[in-house]
Amino acid sequence: MHPFAFIRPADAAAAVAGAAQGNTAQQGAEVRFVAGGTTLLDLMKLNVETPARLIDIHRLPLDTIDAMPDGGLRIGATVRNADLAHHPTVEREYAVLSQALLAGASAQLRNMATTAGNLLQRTRCMYFRDTAMPCNKRAPGTGCPAITGANRMLAILGTSAHCIATNPSDMCVAMAALEATIHVQGPHGARAIPFGDLHLLPGSTPHRETVLEPGDLVTHVTLPPPVAGSRQVYLKLRDRASYEFALASAAVVITVAGGTVTRARIALGGVGTKPWRSPEAEAALAGQPVNQVNFRKAAEAALRDATPQSENAFKMELATRCLTYALQLATA
Ligand SMILES: Cc1cc2nc3c(=O)[nH]c(=O)nc-3n(C[C@H](O)[C@H](O)[C@H](O)COP(=O)(O)OP(=O)(O)OC[C@H]3O[C@@H](n4cnc5c(N)ncnc54)[C@H](O)[C@@H]3O)c2cc1C
Ligand code: SF4
C-alpha cells in the first residue's frame, strides 16, 4: 500500500483545516477523511486511491441520531449503517431508509460503514478498480473501456460518452426519496446541500463525483419530518440475496387517500450514474388511482430517457418491474 500519514484531530475545525490543504476533494486528493474505511482502504490496497495523509474522524462528536424540533431527524456523519438501520425512529418513521441500509453489503460491513462514507462510496466498475486499465474517472482523459466492454452492472440513466459507472449505494436511493439534506462544514463555513444536488452527473468530468470541495467535512444529514400516513418500501433486485450490489432497486414513499395517490416520492438504484430521483414517475402517479396499470405507466416514465449499454438492456425491463412491484407492495 502507498505510504501515508495518519492523523486524529480532536475537533471538526482541525479536521477541516487539515483536509483543506488538499488540491481536490475528489479522486487523486492527497488528503482524505477516513471513517469506516470500507471503501477507502479497499481502494488504497488496489492503488486506486493514493492519499498522502488520512484524517481519522472517529474522535469527532458526529455519531448521534437526534430528533429535531421540527419533527425531523438529524443523523451524525459517523453513525454506523447498522445503528441507523435499527434505530427505532428510523424503523418506524423512515422504514425505506432502514430497509435500504439492511439490503446493503453484509452485517460486518454495516457495523463499520458510516453515514457519510456511504454517501461518498465510489463505483464498483471493474475498470475503475484496476489500475492496469484506462478509466476516465480514475485517470481523466484515458478513455472508458466499459462502454464497449463489461457493462452488465453499469448505468442506463445519466450516462455520458465519458463514463457509464453506476452509483452503488442503497442508502442514497432511500435518502433521495426522503428528500434528505446534507450538511457540510468547510473552510468557508457551514452549508446545507439538498440531496439531489450532492452527486454530479459524469458529463465530461467523471472524476468529479460530488459538489464537495477540499476541506469539506460532512457533519450530518437531516431528514424532513415524516409524512403522515406515508407507506414506504425499498426493493432491491440483485444476482444473489446477500452481499451483492443492486442490478435495479426502487425506493417508494407514497401516500394514498380514497384509492388515489396524493403524494409520491420515487428513486431508483442500480441504474443511474447518481442516486436517481424520478420526478417523471412522481408526476405520473400524482392524483391517479392506485392500480397496476398506473404503476407500470409511472415506472415506464422513470425509464423513458434510459440509454442501455451493450450488456445491460435487460435493466430497462428489470427496473420497470422493480418499481412497479415496489409500488404494489407499498400500497397493498
Ligand atoms: C464487499 C462489499 C460489499 C458492499 N455492498 C454494498 C451494497 O450492497 N450496497 C451498498 O450501498 N454499499 C455496499 N458496500 C459499500 C459500503 O456501503 C461502503 O463501503 C460504506 O458505506 C462506506 O462507508 P465508510 O464509512 O466505510 O467509508 P470510508 O471508506 O471511510 O470513506 C468513503 C469515502 O467517504 C469519505 N468520507 C467519509 N466520511 C466523510 C465525511 N464525514 N466527510 C467527508 N468525506 C468523508 C472518505 O474520504 C472516502 O472518500 C459494499 C462494500 C464492500 C466492501
Ligand atoms: S464507466 Fe466510468 S468508471 Fe467505468 S471505465 Fe468508464 S470511465 Fe471508468
PDB file of N, CA, C and O in Angstrom, residues 54-87:
ATOM      1  N   LEU A  54      -4.163  10.668   5.853  1.00  0.00           N
ATOM      2  CA  LEU A  54      -5.517  10.258   6.227  1.00  0.00           C
ATOM      3  C   LEU A  54      -5.908  10.957   7.518  1.00  0.00           C
ATOM      4  O   LEU A  54      -5.141  10.948   8.482  1.00  0.00           O
ATOM      5  N   ILE A  55      -7.080  11.545   7.520  1.00  0.00           N
ATOM      6  CA  ILE A  55      -7.583  12.208   8.715  1.00  0.00           C
ATOM      7  C   ILE A  55      -8.709  11.344   9.277  1.00  0.00           C
ATOM      8  O   ILE A  55      -9.789  11.252   8.692  1.00  0.00           O
ATOM      9  N   ASP A  56      -8.422  10.715  10.404  1.00  0.00           N
ATOM     10  CA  ASP A  56      -9.389   9.812  11.043  1.00  0.00           C
ATOM     11  C   ASP A  56     -10.414  10.656  11.801  1.00  0.00           C
ATOM     12  O   ASP A  56     -10.054  11.405  12.711  1.00  0.00           O
ATOM     13  N   ILE A  57     -11.691  10.536  11.424  1.00  0.00           N
ATOM     14  CA  ILE A  57     -12.709  11.429  12.022  1.00  0.00           C
ATOM     15  C   ILE A  57     -13.498  10.765  13.156  1.00  0.00           C
ATOM     16  O   ILE A  57     -14.501  11.302  13.614  1.00  0.00           O
ATOM     17  N   HIS A  58     -13.014   9.599  13.622  1.00  0.00           N
ATOM     18  CA  HIS A  58     -13.781   8.882  14.641  1.00  0.00           C
ATOM     19  C   HIS A  58     -13.914   9.608  15.974  1.00  0.00           C
ATOM     20  O   HIS A  58     -14.862   9.380  16.711  1.00  0.00           O
ATOM     21  N   ARG A  59     -12.919  10.445  16.306  1.00  0.00           N
ATOM     22  CA  ARG A  59     -12.991  11.117  17.603  1.00  0.00           C
ATOM     23  C   ARG A  59     -13.948  12.307  17.583  1.00  0.00           C
ATOM     24  O   ARG A  59     -14.253  12.863  18.631  1.00  0.00           O
ATOM     25  N   LEU A  60     -14.374  12.710  16.414  1.00  0.00           N
ATOM     26  CA  LEU A  60     -15.267  13.874  16.349  1.00  0.00           C
ATOM     27  C   LEU A  60     -16.650  13.468  16.866  1.00  0.00           C
ATOM     28  O   LEU A  60     -17.096  12.335  16.625  1.00  0.00           O
ATOM     29  N   PRO A  61     -17.328  14.388  17.532  1.00  0.00           N
ATOM     30  CA  PRO A  61     -18.643  14.035  18.115  1.00  0.00           C
ATOM     31  C   PRO A  61     -19.755  14.079  17.060  1.00  0.00           C
ATOM     32  O   PRO A  61     -20.638  14.929  17.097  1.00  0.00           O
ATOM     33  N   LEU A  62     -19.686  13.139  16.127  1.00  0.00           N
ATOM     34  CA  LEU A  62     -20.629  13.151  14.999  1.00  0.00           C
ATOM     35  C   LEU A  62     -21.402  11.834  14.918  1.00  0.00           C
ATOM     36  O   LEU A  62     -21.844  11.437  13.844  1.00  0.00           O
ATOM     37  N   ASP A  63     -21.538  11.148  16.061  1.00  0.00           N
ATOM     38  CA  ASP A  63     -22.069   9.785  15.992  1.00  0.00           C
ATOM     39  C   ASP A  63     -23.425   9.619  16.667  1.00  0.00           C
ATOM     40  O   ASP A  63     -23.759   8.542  17.154  1.00  0.00           O
ATOM     41  N   THR A  64     -24.234  10.679  16.689  1.00  0.00           N
ATOM     42  CA  THR A  64     -25.553  10.541  17.333  1.00  0.00           C
ATOM     43  C   THR A  64     -26.689  10.721  16.324  1.00  0.00           C
ATOM     44  O   THR A  64     -26.516  11.339  15.267  1.00  0.00           O
ATOM     45  N   ILE A  65     -27.836  10.169  16.700  1.00  0.00           N
ATOM     46  CA  ILE A  65     -29.075  10.331  15.926  1.00  0.00           C
ATOM     47  C   ILE A  65     -30.042  11.077  16.849  1.00  0.00           C
ATOM     48  O   ILE A  65     -30.345  10.602  17.949  1.00  0.00           O
ATOM     49  N   ASP A  66     -30.506  12.239  16.423  1.00  0.00           N
ATOM     50  CA  ASP A  66     -31.296  13.086  17.318  1.00  0.00           C
ATOM     51  C   ASP A  66     -32.572  13.568  16.641  1.00  0.00           C
ATOM     52  O   ASP A  66     -32.558  13.935  15.456  1.00  0.00           O
ATOM     53  N   ALA A  67     -33.648  13.616  17.456  1.00  0.00           N
ATOM     54  CA  ALA A  67     -34.895  14.219  16.970  1.00  0.00           C
ATOM     55  C   ALA A  67     -34.691  15.722  16.865  1.00  0.00           C
ATOM     56  O   ALA A  67     -33.996  16.320  17.689  1.00  0.00           O
ATOM     57  N   MET A  68     -35.297  16.345  15.843  1.00  0.00           N
ATOM     58  CA  MET A  68     -35.162  17.803  15.686  1.00  0.00           C
ATOM     59  C   MET A  68     -36.468  18.481  16.113  1.00  0.00           C
ATOM     60  O   MET A  68     -37.536  17.861  16.075  1.00  0.00           O
ATOM     61  N   PRO A  69     -36.383  19.757  16.489  1.00  0.00           N
ATOM     62  CA  PRO A  69     -37.593  20.449  16.954  1.00  0.00           C
ATOM     63  C   PRO A  69     -38.724  20.436  15.921  1.00  0.00           C
ATOM     64  O   PRO A  69     -39.899  20.409  16.288  1.00  0.00           O
ATOM     65  N   ASP A  70     -38.400  20.413  14.622  1.00  0.00           N
ATOM     66  CA  ASP A  70     -39.471  20.436  13.609  1.00  0.00           C
ATOM     67  C   ASP A  70     -40.074  19.051  13.359  1.00  0.00           C
ATOM     68  O   ASP A  70     -40.941  18.888  12.506  1.00  0.00           O
ATOM     69  N   GLY A  71     -39.584  18.035  14.093  1.00  0.00           N
ATOM     70  CA  GLY A  71     -40.117  16.676  13.900  1.00  0.00           C
ATOM     71  C   GLY A  71     -39.254  15.827  12.982  1.00  0.00           C
ATOM     72  O   GLY A  71     -39.508  14.637  12.802  1.00  0.00           O
ATOM     73  N   GLY A  72     -38.224  16.443  12.389  1.00  0.00           N
ATOM     74  CA  GLY A  72     -37.318  15.691  11.514  1.00  0.00           C
ATOM     75  C   GLY A  72     -36.254  14.957  12.314  1.00  0.00           C
ATOM     76  O   GLY A  72     -36.297  14.896  13.554  1.00  0.00           O
ATOM     77  N   LEU A  73     -35.279  14.393  11.602  1.00  0.00           N
ATOM     78  CA  LEU A  73     -34.239  13.593  12.250  1.00  0.00           C
ATOM     79  C   LEU A  73     -32.869  14.082  11.802  1.00  0.00           C
ATOM     80  O   LEU A  73     -32.656  14.374  10.617  1.00  0.00           O
ATOM     81  N   ARG A  74     -31.937  14.145  12.768  1.00  0.00           N
ATOM     82  CA  ARG A  74     -30.561  14.568  12.483  1.00  0.00           C
ATOM     83  C   ARG A  74     -29.665  13.360  12.669  1.00  0.00           C
ATOM     84  O   ARG A  74     -29.623  12.762  13.752  1.00  0.00           O
ATOM     85  N   ILE A  75     -28.927  12.991  11.620  1.00  0.00           N
ATOM     86  CA  ILE A  75     -28.097  11.776  11.635  1.00  0.00           C
ATOM     87  C   ILE A  75     -26.634  12.191  11.516  1.00  0.00           C
ATOM     88  O   ILE A  75     -26.222  12.758  10.495  1.00  0.00           O
ATOM     89  N   GLY A  76     -25.825  11.901  12.534  1.00  0.00           N
ATOM     90  CA  GLY A  76     -24.420  12.280  12.508  1.00  0.00           C
ATOM     91  C   GLY A  76     -23.654  11.532  11.421  1.00  0.00           C
ATOM     92  O   GLY A  76     -23.986  10.398  11.062  1.00  0.00           O
ATOM     93  N   ALA A  77     -22.593  12.172  10.935  1.00  0.00           N
ATOM     94  CA  ALA A  77     -21.831  11.622   9.802  1.00  0.00           C
ATOM     95  C   ALA A  77     -21.188  10.286  10.111  1.00  0.00           C
ATOM     96  O   ALA A  77     -21.008   9.455   9.222  1.00  0.00           O
ATOM     97  N   THR A  78     -20.809  10.065  11.398  1.00  0.00           N
ATOM     98  CA  THR A  78     -20.110   8.816  11.708  1.00  0.00           C
ATOM     99  C   THR A  78     -21.026   7.754  12.330  1.00  0.00           C
ATOM    100  O   THR A  78     -20.545   6.736  12.835  1.00  0.00           O
ATOM    101  N   VAL A  79     -22.334   7.999  12.296  1.00  0.00           N
ATOM    102  CA  VAL A  79     -23.272   6.948  12.727  1.00  0.00           C
ATOM    103  C   VAL A  79     -23.095   5.740  11.811  1.00  0.00           C
ATOM    104  O   VAL A  79     -23.073   5.868  10.589  1.00  0.00           O
ATOM    105  N   ARG A  80     -22.953   4.578  12.423  1.00  0.00           N
ATOM    106  CA  ARG A  80     -22.754   3.349  11.634  1.00  0.00           C
ATOM    107  C   ARG A  80     -24.047   2.951  10.918  1.00  0.00           C
ATOM    108  O   ARG A  80     -25.143   3.134  11.452  1.00  0.00           O
ATOM    109  N   ASN A  81     -23.909   2.362   9.755  1.00  0.00           N
ATOM    110  CA  ASN A  81     -25.084   1.953   8.973  1.00  0.00           C
ATOM    111  C   ASN A  81     -25.984   1.024   9.787  1.00  0.00           C
ATOM    112  O   ASN A  81     -27.214   1.108   9.722  1.00  0.00           O
ATOM    113  N   ALA A  82     -25.391   0.106  10.569  1.00  0.00           N
ATOM    114  CA  ALA A  82     -26.206  -0.840  11.345  1.00  0.00           C
ATOM    115  C   ALA A  82     -27.008  -0.097  12.413  1.00  0.00           C
ATOM    116  O   ALA A  82     -28.193  -0.370  12.619  1.00  0.00           O
ATOM    117  N   ASP A  83     -26.361   0.864  13.095  1.00  0.00           N
ATOM    118  CA  ASP A  83     -27.060   1.608  14.153  1.00  0.00           C
ATOM    119  C   ASP A  83     -28.204   2.442  13.569  1.00  0.00           C
ATOM    120  O   ASP A  83     -29.266   2.567  14.172  1.00  0.00           O
ATOM    121  N   LEU A  84     -27.963   2.998  12.394  1.00  0.00           N
ATOM    122  CA  LEU A  84     -29.010   3.802  11.756  1.00  0.00           C
ATOM    123  C   LEU A  84     -30.188   2.913  11.339  1.00  0.00           C
ATOM    124  O   LEU A  84     -31.350   3.249  11.569  1.00  0.00           O
ATOM    125  N   ALA A  85     -29.879   1.772  10.753  1.00  0.00           N
ATOM    126  CA  ALA A  85     -30.939   0.874  10.261  1.00  0.00           C
ATOM    127  C   ALA A  85     -31.835   0.394  11.402  1.00  0.00           C
ATOM    128  O   ALA A  85     -33.036   0.206  11.207  1.00  0.00           O
ATOM    129  N   HIS A  86     -31.233   0.199  12.591  1.00  0.00           N
ATOM    130  CA  HIS A  86     -32.002  -0.371  13.705  1.00  0.00           C
ATOM    131  C   HIS A  86     -32.497   0.681  14.698  1.00  0.00           C
ATOM    132  O   HIS A  86     -33.059   0.337  15.736  1.00  0.00           O
ATOM    133  N   HIS A  87     -32.301   1.959  14.389  1.00  0.00           N
ATOM    134  CA  HIS A  87     -32.792   2.999  15.291  1.00  0.00           C
ATOM    135  C   HIS A  87     -34.332   2.977  15.275  1.00  0.00           C
ATOM    136  O   HIS A  87     -34.943   2.940  14.206  1.00  0.00           O
TER     137      HIS A  87
END
